[in-house]
Short mmCIF file of C-alpha atoms and ligand atoms in Angstrom, two decimals:
data_model
loop_
_atom_site.label_atom_id
_atom_site.label_comp_id
_atom_site.label_asym_id
_atom_site.label_seq_id
_atom_site.Cartn_x
_atom_site.Cartn_y
_atom_site.Cartn_z
CA UNK R 995 -30.60 -119.41 -28.47
CA UNK R 996 -34.40 -119.09 -28.45
CA UNK R 997 -36.28 -117.06 -31.05
CA UNK R 998 -37.37 -113.55 -29.99
CA UNK R 999 -41.00 -112.84 -29.23
CA UNK R 1000 -42.98 -111.28 -32.09
CA UNK R 1001 -45.15 -109.03 -29.86
CA UNK R 1002 -44.05 -105.92 -27.93
CA UNK R 1003 -43.49 -105.48 -24.18
CA UNK R 1004 -46.23 -102.87 -23.98
CA UNK R 1005 -48.82 -105.08 -25.65
CA UNK R 1006 -47.84 -107.90 -23.28
CA UNK R 1007 -48.04 -105.75 -20.13
CA UNK R 1008 -44.28 -105.45 -19.43
CA UNK R 1009 -42.36 -102.39 -18.24
CA UNK R 1010 -38.76 -101.54 -17.44
CA UNK R 1011 -38.57 -101.08 -13.65
CA UNK R 1012 -36.67 -98.20 -12.06
CA UNK R 1013 -33.09 -99.02 -11.14
CA UNK R 1014 -33.99 -98.30 -7.50
CA UNK R 1015 -36.48 -101.23 -7.49
CA UNK R 1016 -35.25 -104.60 -6.08
CA UNK R 1017 -32.65 -106.58 -8.04
CA UNK R 1018 -31.76 -110.27 -8.16
CA UNK R 1019 -28.33 -109.53 -9.59
CA UNK R 1020 -26.05 -107.39 -11.70
CA UNK R 1021 -24.16 -108.22 -14.90
CA UNK R 1022 -20.81 -106.77 -15.94
CA UNK R 1023 -18.23 -107.53 -18.66
CA UNK R 1024 -14.49 -107.88 -18.36
CA UNK R 1025 -12.37 -105.28 -20.24
CA UNK R 1026 -9.49 -106.36 -22.46
CA UNK R 1027 -9.52 -104.29 -25.67
CA UNK R 1028 -6.05 -102.65 -25.89
CA UNK R 1029 -7.14 -99.85 -28.22
CA UNK R 1030 -9.62 -98.67 -25.58
CA UNK R 1031 -8.01 -99.67 -22.27
CA UNK R 1032 -4.45 -98.67 -21.56
CA UNK R 1033 -1.61 -101.06 -20.67
CA UNK R 1034 -3.42 -104.10 -22.06
CA UNK R 1035 -6.41 -103.25 -19.88
CA UNK R 1036 -4.69 -104.23 -16.63
CA UNK R 1037 -5.60 -101.00 -14.73
CA UNK R 1038 -9.16 -101.20 -16.12
CA UNK R 1039 -9.46 -104.80 -14.99
CA UNK R 1040 -8.50 -103.71 -11.48
CA UNK R 1041 -11.08 -100.91 -11.66
CA UNK R 1042 -13.86 -103.19 -12.95
CA UNK R 1043 -13.02 -105.74 -10.25
CA UNK R 1044 -13.32 -103.01 -7.60
CA UNK R 1045 -16.75 -102.01 -8.96
CA UNK R 1046 -17.89 -105.64 -8.95
CA UNK R 1047 -16.69 -106.15 -5.36
CA UNK R 1048 -18.44 -102.92 -4.27
CA UNK R 1049 -21.77 -104.05 -5.78
CA UNK R 1050 -21.51 -107.66 -4.62
CA UNK R 1051 -23.19 -109.15 -2.60
CA UNK R 1052 -25.88 -106.44 -2.37
CA UNK R 1053 -26.60 -107.49 -5.95
CA UNK R 1054 -24.90 -110.82 -6.79
CA UNK R 1055 -22.55 -110.01 -9.68
CA UNK R 1056 -21.99 -112.08 -12.82
CA UNK R 1057 -18.96 -111.15 -14.94
CA UNK R 1058 -19.09 -112.01 -18.64
CA UNK R 1059 -15.57 -112.79 -19.79
CA UNK R 1060 -14.07 -113.74 -23.17
CA UNK R 1061 -12.60 -117.26 -23.40
CA UNK R 1062 -9.03 -115.89 -23.40
CA UNK R 1063 -9.54 -113.96 -20.15
CA UNK R 1064 -11.43 -116.47 -17.99
CA UNK R 1065 -8.49 -117.58 -15.83
CA UNK R 1066 -7.22 -114.00 -15.39
CA UNK R 1067 -10.68 -112.73 -14.41
CA UNK R 1068 -11.27 -115.67 -12.07
CA UNK R 1069 -7.97 -114.96 -10.31
CA UNK R 1070 -8.79 -111.28 -9.85
CA UNK R 1071 -12.36 -111.64 -8.58
CA UNK R 1072 -13.51 -112.98 -5.25
CA UNK R 1073 -15.07 -116.48 -5.35
CA UNK R 1074 -18.64 -115.22 -4.86
CA UNK R 1075 -18.61 -113.40 -8.18
CA UNK R 1076 -19.82 -115.68 -10.96
CA UNK R 1077 -17.69 -115.75 -14.12
CA UNK R 1078 -19.33 -116.88 -17.37
CA UNK R 1079 -17.74 -117.19 -20.77
CA UNK R 1080 -19.22 -114.78 -23.34
CA UNK R 1081 -17.30 -113.27 -26.26
CA UNK R 1082 -17.71 -109.52 -26.83
CA UNK R 1083 -16.05 -106.63 -28.64
CA UNK R 1084 -15.73 -104.43 -25.54
CA UNK R 1085 -17.00 -104.27 -21.98
CA UNK R 1086 -20.11 -102.04 -21.74
CA UNK R 1087 -22.83 -104.27 -20.29
CA UNK R 1088 -25.23 -101.33 -19.92
CA UNK R 1089 -25.15 -100.87 -23.67
CA UNK R 1090 -24.81 -104.37 -25.10
CA UNK R 1091 -26.60 -106.31 -22.38
CA UNK R 1092 -30.36 -106.77 -22.29
CA UNK R 1093 -32.72 -104.28 -20.70
CA UNK R 1094 -34.81 -106.32 -18.26
CA UNK R 1095 -38.56 -105.90 -17.90
CA UNK R 1096 -41.20 -107.09 -15.46
CA UNK R 1097 -44.96 -107.53 -15.56
CA UNK R 1098 -47.54 -107.30 -12.78
CA UNK R 1099 -47.20 -111.01 -12.00
CA UNK R 1100 -43.43 -110.62 -11.52
CA UNK R 1101 -42.46 -112.40 -14.74
CA UNK R 1102 -39.23 -111.10 -16.23
CA UNK R 1103 -38.40 -110.61 -19.90
CA UNK R 1104 -35.64 -108.79 -21.76
CA UNK R 1105 -35.24 -106.33 -24.62
CA UNK R 1106 -32.36 -107.04 -26.99
CA UNK R 1107 -31.60 -103.74 -28.78
CA UNK R 1108 -29.74 -103.53 -32.05
CA UNK R 1109 -26.20 -102.43 -31.21
CA UNK R 1110 -23.88 -100.70 -33.73
CA UNK R 1111 -21.00 -99.41 -31.59
CA UNK R 1112 -22.69 -96.05 -30.96
CA UNK R 1113 -22.99 -94.97 -34.59
CA UNK R 1114 -22.26 -97.79 -37.06
CA UNK R 1115 -20.32 -96.90 -40.18
CA UNK R 1116 -21.31 -93.24 -39.75
CA UNK R 1117 -19.50 -92.49 -36.48
CA UNK R 1118 -19.30 -95.75 -34.56
CA UNK R 1119 -16.34 -96.27 -32.25
CA UNK R 1120 -15.18 -99.60 -33.65
CA UNK R 1121 -15.98 -102.33 -36.12
CA UNK R 1122 -16.93 -105.11 -36.15
CA UNK R 1123 -19.48 -105.11 -33.32
CA UNK R 1124 -21.27 -108.38 -34.03
CA UNK R 1125 -20.08 -110.08 -30.83
CA UNK R 1126 -21.35 -107.12 -28.78
CA UNK R 1127 -24.67 -107.29 -30.58
CA UNK R 1128 -25.00 -110.96 -29.58
CA UNK R 1129 -24.39 -110.35 -25.84
CA UNK R 1130 -27.98 -109.48 -24.85
CA UNK R 1131 -29.41 -112.71 -26.25
CA UNK R 1132 -26.75 -114.75 -24.43
CA UNK R 1133 -27.40 -113.00 -21.11
CA UNK R 1134 -31.17 -113.34 -21.49
CA UNK R 1135 -30.68 -117.05 -22.23
CA UNK R 1136 -28.52 -117.56 -19.13
CA UNK R 1137 -31.10 -115.69 -17.04
CA UNK R 1138 -33.77 -117.93 -18.56
CA UNK R 1139 -36.01 -115.09 -19.71
CA UNK R 1140 -37.85 -114.59 -22.99
CA UNK R 1141 -36.57 -111.80 -25.23
CA UNK R 1142 -37.87 -109.14 -27.59
CA UNK R 1143 -35.55 -108.07 -30.42
CA UNK R 1144 -36.32 -104.34 -30.72
CA UNK R 1145 -36.38 -103.20 -34.37
CA UNK R 1146 -34.05 -100.23 -33.93
CA UNK R 1147 -30.61 -99.19 -32.64
CA UNK R 1148 -30.34 -98.23 -29.00
CA UNK R 1149 -28.03 -98.80 -26.02
CA UNK R 1150 -29.05 -99.12 -22.39
CA UNK R 1151 -27.06 -95.98 -21.52
CA UNK R 1152 -29.26 -93.98 -23.89
CA UNK R 1153 -32.30 -94.33 -21.63
CA UNK R 1154 -33.38 -93.95 -18.05
CA UNK R 1155 -36.82 -94.75 -16.66
CA UNK R 1156 -38.62 -93.97 -13.42
CA UNK R 1157 -40.45 -97.32 -13.46
CA UNK R 1158 -43.68 -95.36 -13.21
CA UNK R 1159 -44.41 -94.55 -16.83
CA UNK R 1160 -41.64 -92.10 -17.76
CA UNK R 1161 -38.48 -92.51 -19.87
CA UNK R 1162 -35.66 -89.99 -20.26
CA UNK R 1163 -33.34 -89.74 -23.26
CA UNK R 1164 -31.46 -87.14 -25.31
CA UNK R 1165 -32.12 -85.83 -28.79
CA UNK R 1166 -28.38 -85.71 -29.43
CA UNK R 1167 -28.19 -89.46 -28.96
CA UNK R 1168 -31.37 -90.96 -30.31
CA UNK R 1169 -31.68 -88.60 -33.28
CA UNK R 1170 -28.00 -89.00 -34.22
CA UNK R 1171 -27.50 -89.99 -37.88
CA UNK R 1172 -25.42 -93.05 -36.97
CA UNK R 1173 -28.27 -94.78 -35.18
CA UNK R 1174 -31.71 -94.69 -36.79
CA UNK R 1175 -31.52 -92.26 -39.72
CA UNK R 1176 -34.78 -93.58 -41.19
CA UNK R 1177 -36.86 -92.92 -38.07
CA UNK R 1178 -38.43 -89.62 -37.03
CA UNK R 1179 -38.45 -88.40 -33.43
CA UNK R 1180 -42.14 -89.32 -33.15
CA UNK R 1181 -41.47 -92.83 -34.45
CA UNK R 1182 -38.58 -93.32 -31.99
CA UNK R 1183 -40.78 -92.08 -29.16
CA UNK R 1184 -43.47 -94.61 -30.09
CA UNK R 1185 -40.86 -97.39 -30.15
CA UNK R 1186 -39.59 -96.35 -26.70
CA UNK R 1187 -43.14 -96.52 -25.39
CA UNK R 1188 -43.64 -99.97 -26.93
CA UNK R 1189 -40.33 -101.49 -25.76
CA UNK R 1190 -39.97 -99.84 -22.32
CA UNK R 1191 -43.66 -99.93 -21.42
CA UNK R 1192 -43.79 -96.18 -20.70
CA UNK R 1193 -46.40 -93.51 -21.47
CA UNK R 1194 -44.17 -90.42 -21.55
CA UNK R 1195 -40.71 -89.69 -22.95
CA UNK R 1196 -38.78 -86.67 -21.67
CA UNK R 1197 -36.34 -85.45 -24.31
CA UNK R 1198 -33.23 -83.70 -23.00
CA UNK R 1199 -31.44 -81.79 -25.78
CA UNK R 1200 -27.85 -82.94 -25.26
CA UNK R 1201 -25.74 -85.20 -23.07
CA UNK R 1202 -22.37 -84.54 -21.44
CA UNK R 1203 -19.68 -82.57 -23.27
CA UNK R 1204 -17.20 -84.79 -25.14
CA UNK R 1205 -19.18 -87.96 -24.46
CA UNK R 1206 -18.10 -90.34 -27.21
CA UNK R 1207 -21.47 -92.13 -27.20
CA UNK R 1208 -23.04 -89.01 -28.75
CA UNK R 1209 -24.88 -87.88 -25.69
CA UNK R 1210 -25.97 -90.82 -23.54
CA UNK R 1211 -28.43 -89.63 -20.92
CA UNK R 1212 -26.81 -91.85 -18.26
CA UNK R 1213 -23.69 -89.70 -18.23
CA UNK R 1214 -25.70 -86.53 -17.63
CA UNK R 1215 -28.39 -87.47 -15.13
CA UNK R 1216 -29.84 -90.32 -13.10
CA UNK R 1217 -33.35 -91.03 -11.86
CA UNK R 1218 -33.10 -91.58 -8.10
CA UNK R 1219 -36.82 -92.20 -7.52
CA UNK R 1220 -40.05 -91.32 -9.34
CA UNK R 1221 -40.03 -87.52 -9.53
CA UNK R 1222 -36.39 -87.13 -8.36
CA UNK R 1223 -33.54 -86.56 -10.83
CA UNK R 1224 -29.83 -85.97 -10.12
CA UNK R 1225 -28.26 -83.78 -12.83
CA UNK R 1226 -24.56 -83.21 -13.53
CA UNK R 1227 -23.99 -79.48 -13.10
CA UNK R 1228 -21.28 -76.86 -13.36
CA UNK R 1229 -21.47 -73.25 -12.17
CA UNK R 1230 -18.72 -72.26 -14.64
CA UNK R 1231 -20.50 -70.55 -17.53
CA UNK R 1232 -17.29 -70.63 -19.59
CA UNK R 1233 -17.23 -74.43 -19.47
CA UNK R 1234 -18.84 -76.05 -22.55
CA UNK R 1235 -20.71 -78.32 -20.14
CA UNK R 1236 -22.59 -75.32 -18.73
CA UNK R 1237 -24.99 -74.84 -21.65
CA UNK R 1238 -25.66 -78.57 -21.88
CA UNK R 1239 -26.58 -78.85 -18.21
CA UNK R 1240 -28.57 -75.60 -18.31
CA UNK R 1241 -30.61 -76.82 -21.31
CA UNK R 1242 -31.33 -80.05 -19.47
CA UNK R 1243 -32.36 -78.16 -16.34
CA UNK R 1244 -34.72 -75.96 -18.36
CA UNK R 1245 -36.49 -79.05 -19.70
CA UNK R 1246 -36.57 -80.86 -16.36
CA UNK R 1247 -37.96 -77.80 -14.57
CA UNK R 1248 -40.84 -77.39 -17.01
CA UNK R 1249 -41.96 -80.93 -17.89
CA UNK R 1250 -44.42 -83.11 -16.04
CA UNK R 1251 -43.77 -86.83 -15.87
CA UNK R 1252 -46.22 -89.55 -16.92
CA UNK R 1253 -48.06 -89.22 -13.61
CA UNK R 1254 -48.32 -85.43 -13.90
CA UNK R 1255 -45.63 -84.77 -11.27
CA UNK R 1256 -43.23 -81.86 -11.42
CA UNK R 1257 -39.68 -83.12 -11.04
CA UNK R 1258 -37.37 -82.37 -8.13
CA UNK R 1259 -33.87 -81.79 -9.51
CA UNK R 1260 -30.73 -82.23 -7.46
CA UNK R 1261 -27.49 -80.83 -8.87
CA UNK R 1262 -24.36 -83.00 -8.72
CA UNK R 1263 -21.16 -80.99 -9.18
CA UNK R 1264 -19.23 -81.83 -12.35
CA UNK R 1265 -15.73 -83.06 -11.46
CA UNK R 1266 -12.70 -81.29 -12.86
CA UNK R 1267 -12.70 -80.47 -15.76
CA UNK R 1268 -10.68 -83.65 -16.27
CA UNK R 1269 -8.22 -84.36 -19.09
CA UNK R 1270 -6.34 -87.44 -20.29
CA UNK R 1271 -2.64 -87.19 -19.47
CA UNK R 1272 0.11 -87.86 -22.01
CA UNK R 1273 1.20 -90.88 -19.97
CA UNK R 1274 -2.32 -92.32 -19.94
CA UNK R 1275 -2.74 -91.76 -23.68
CA UNK R 1276 0.62 -93.39 -24.43
CA UNK R 1277 -0.57 -96.64 -22.86
CA UNK R 1278 -3.45 -97.08 -25.30
CA UNK R 1279 -2.87 -98.96 -28.55
CA UNK R 1280 -3.61 -96.88 -31.61
CA UNK R 1281 -7.20 -97.50 -32.66
CA UNK R 1282 -8.00 -98.62 -36.21
CA UNK R 1283 -11.40 -96.95 -36.07
CA UNK R 1284 -13.19 -94.17 -34.14
CA UNK R 1285 -11.53 -94.14 -30.73
CA UNK R 1286 -8.53 -91.91 -31.33
CA UNK R 1287 -7.04 -90.94 -27.97
CA UNK R 1288 -4.59 -88.18 -27.14
CA UNK R 1289 -3.02 -86.48 -24.15
CA UNK R 1290 -4.90 -83.31 -23.21
CA UNK R 1291 -8.25 -84.68 -24.43
CA UNK R 1292 -11.16 -83.56 -22.23
CA UNK R 1293 -12.86 -86.47 -20.47
CA UNK R 1294 -16.62 -86.66 -20.05
CA UNK R 1295 -16.50 -87.12 -16.27
CA UNK R 1296 -19.81 -87.17 -14.39
CA UNK R 1297 -20.93 -88.29 -10.95
CA UNK R 1298 -24.37 -89.05 -12.42
CA UNK R 1299 -22.89 -92.22 -13.90
CA UNK R 1300 -23.55 -94.33 -10.78
CA UNK R 1301 -25.18 -97.69 -10.07
CA UNK R 1302 -28.13 -98.10 -7.69
CA UNK R 1303 -27.91 -101.45 -5.90
CA UNK R 1304 -30.35 -103.04 -3.45
CA UNK R 1305 -28.81 -101.53 -0.35
CA UNK R 1306 -26.10 -99.23 -1.76
CA UNK R 1307 -25.19 -96.76 -4.44
CA UNK R 1308 -21.79 -97.21 -6.11
CA UNK R 1309 -20.45 -93.97 -7.59
CA UNK R 1310 -17.18 -93.02 -9.31
CA UNK R 1311 -14.47 -91.16 -7.41
CA UNK R 1312 -13.18 -88.70 -9.99
CA UNK R 1313 -11.81 -85.59 -8.29
CA UNK R 1314 -10.73 -85.11 -4.65
CA UNK R 1315 -12.16 -81.57 -4.76
CA UNK R 1316 -15.72 -82.74 -5.47
CA UNK R 1317 -15.91 -86.43 -4.49
CA UNK R 1318 -17.17 -85.74 -0.96
CA UNK R 1319 -19.67 -83.15 -2.14
CA UNK R 1320 -21.08 -85.70 -4.58
CA UNK R 1321 -21.21 -88.34 -1.83
CA UNK R 1322 -23.14 -86.01 0.51
CA UNK R 1323 -25.64 -85.16 -2.22
CA UNK R 1324 -26.17 -88.83 -3.06
CA UNK R 1325 -26.68 -89.58 0.64
CA UNK R 1326 -29.55 -87.09 0.59
CA UNK R 1327 -31.04 -88.70 -2.53
CA UNK R 1328 -30.87 -92.29 -1.25
CA UNK R 1329 -31.88 -92.53 2.42
CA UNK R 1330 -31.38 -96.11 3.60
CA UNK R 1331 -28.67 -96.93 1.07
CA UNK R 1332 -24.95 -96.86 1.76
CA UNK R 1333 -23.04 -94.59 -0.63
CA UNK R 1334 -19.80 -96.22 -1.78
CA UNK R 1335 -17.18 -94.42 -3.88
CA UNK R 1336 -14.94 -96.49 -6.15
CA UNK R 1337 -12.05 -95.07 -8.22
CA UNK R 1338 -13.62 -94.11 -11.55
CA UNK R 1339 -10.78 -92.66 -13.59
CA UNK R 1340 -9.71 -95.83 -15.42
CA UNK R 1341 -13.29 -96.49 -16.54
CA UNK R 1342 -13.60 -92.86 -17.58
CA UNK R 1343 -10.45 -93.16 -19.72
CA UNK R 1344 -12.28 -95.88 -21.67
CA UNK R 1345 -15.21 -93.55 -22.34
CA UNK R 1346 -17.83 -94.22 -19.66
CA UNK R 1347 -18.30 -94.98 -16.00
CA UNK R 1348 -19.94 -97.24 -13.43
CA UNK R 1349 -23.48 -97.07 -14.82
CA UNK R 1350 -22.16 -97.87 -18.32
CA UNK R 1351 -20.43 -101.08 -17.21
CA UNK R 1352 -23.30 -102.54 -15.13
CA UNK R 1353 -26.75 -103.94 -15.88
CA UNK R 1354 -29.25 -104.75 -13.15
CA UNK R 1355 -31.55 -107.76 -13.22
CA UNK R 1356 -34.88 -107.02 -11.49
CA UNK R 1357 -35.94 -109.34 -8.68
O1 KQY Z 753 -20.80 -94.72 -21.85
C1 KQY Z 753 -21.10 -95.77 -22.30
N1 KQY Z 753 -22.26 -96.27 -22.05
C2 KQY Z 753 -20.23 -96.53 -23.20
C3 KQY Z 753 -19.03 -95.81 -23.58
C4 KQY Z 753 -18.34 -96.51 -24.69
C5 KQY Z 753 -17.01 -95.98 -24.96
C6 KQY Z 753 -16.24 -96.85 -25.87
N2 KQY Z 753 -14.90 -96.44 -25.96
#
């Protein structure tokens, strides 16, 4: 593994591109952890495989798989999907993989964030997490790109960018005591500017209700294009999600982005509300650490948790009542891209969705 660069992306002229910019590929990781994925992760493996097949070949997919699962993964994935052996603690490539950057000449580099299972010993979801923390460096090495090791805790799902100078995050997440208790909001904002190559950070107060990452922005909203944001929304003012989405809307309606634009906000209906069933909960091994699961638990379902590929958008099917509404709205947001729904419930049972399990590599 090569040593990280000592400079910062911003000082070297690098920026994180928008997800809607061209990709050379997409990375995912194979689920197997039985205290997060029910029935020894077999239904989740089927769900992850379906996501990979929906993204591939628009973005050629590489699946990182632990040594014990290589033959199983290979048998369940079509031959075009590359399988590489990488050990991990769970399967969230958005969070443990590198965040890729580009410069004006088209050179690519990567940011390797410190990962502590969404809260470390304060409120992290499992321990140890050292194999997860090593994933980004491995992926960057396989991609053959140089890497910055950012000096603070962050996951890829905690940020969105518009590729044009603006980042989005939540206070609930990045100011949570389990991540960077020694850093002020202003210091974190400066670090985001340095490591994402942005000039403006838009702070949303909170993420989705019951999100076990402590408020990842990628489960609340997505940036469809510079100046265009899709926000998870409910009209039910008795739903605890209502205030969270309304607070986000209030910020998004008043801010200007780095280029001085007002944002256009498109509302995606929240599915459900959705709850874990007793049968689903019974299939999950009892967790030794933070991921206690139970029947009746509210799930943090959101259609904003989608992946933007080169010629398609892959979004989670979560609720027959709202799936088609979400599809129609996404069609309006992404002219020229096919909108593909893939069953999202098994991924949601593990605590995230399609955006959380994917990581694009810019072209
Ligand atoms: O949403 C994500 N980005 C990750 C969710 C992790 C859940 C672990 N059980």
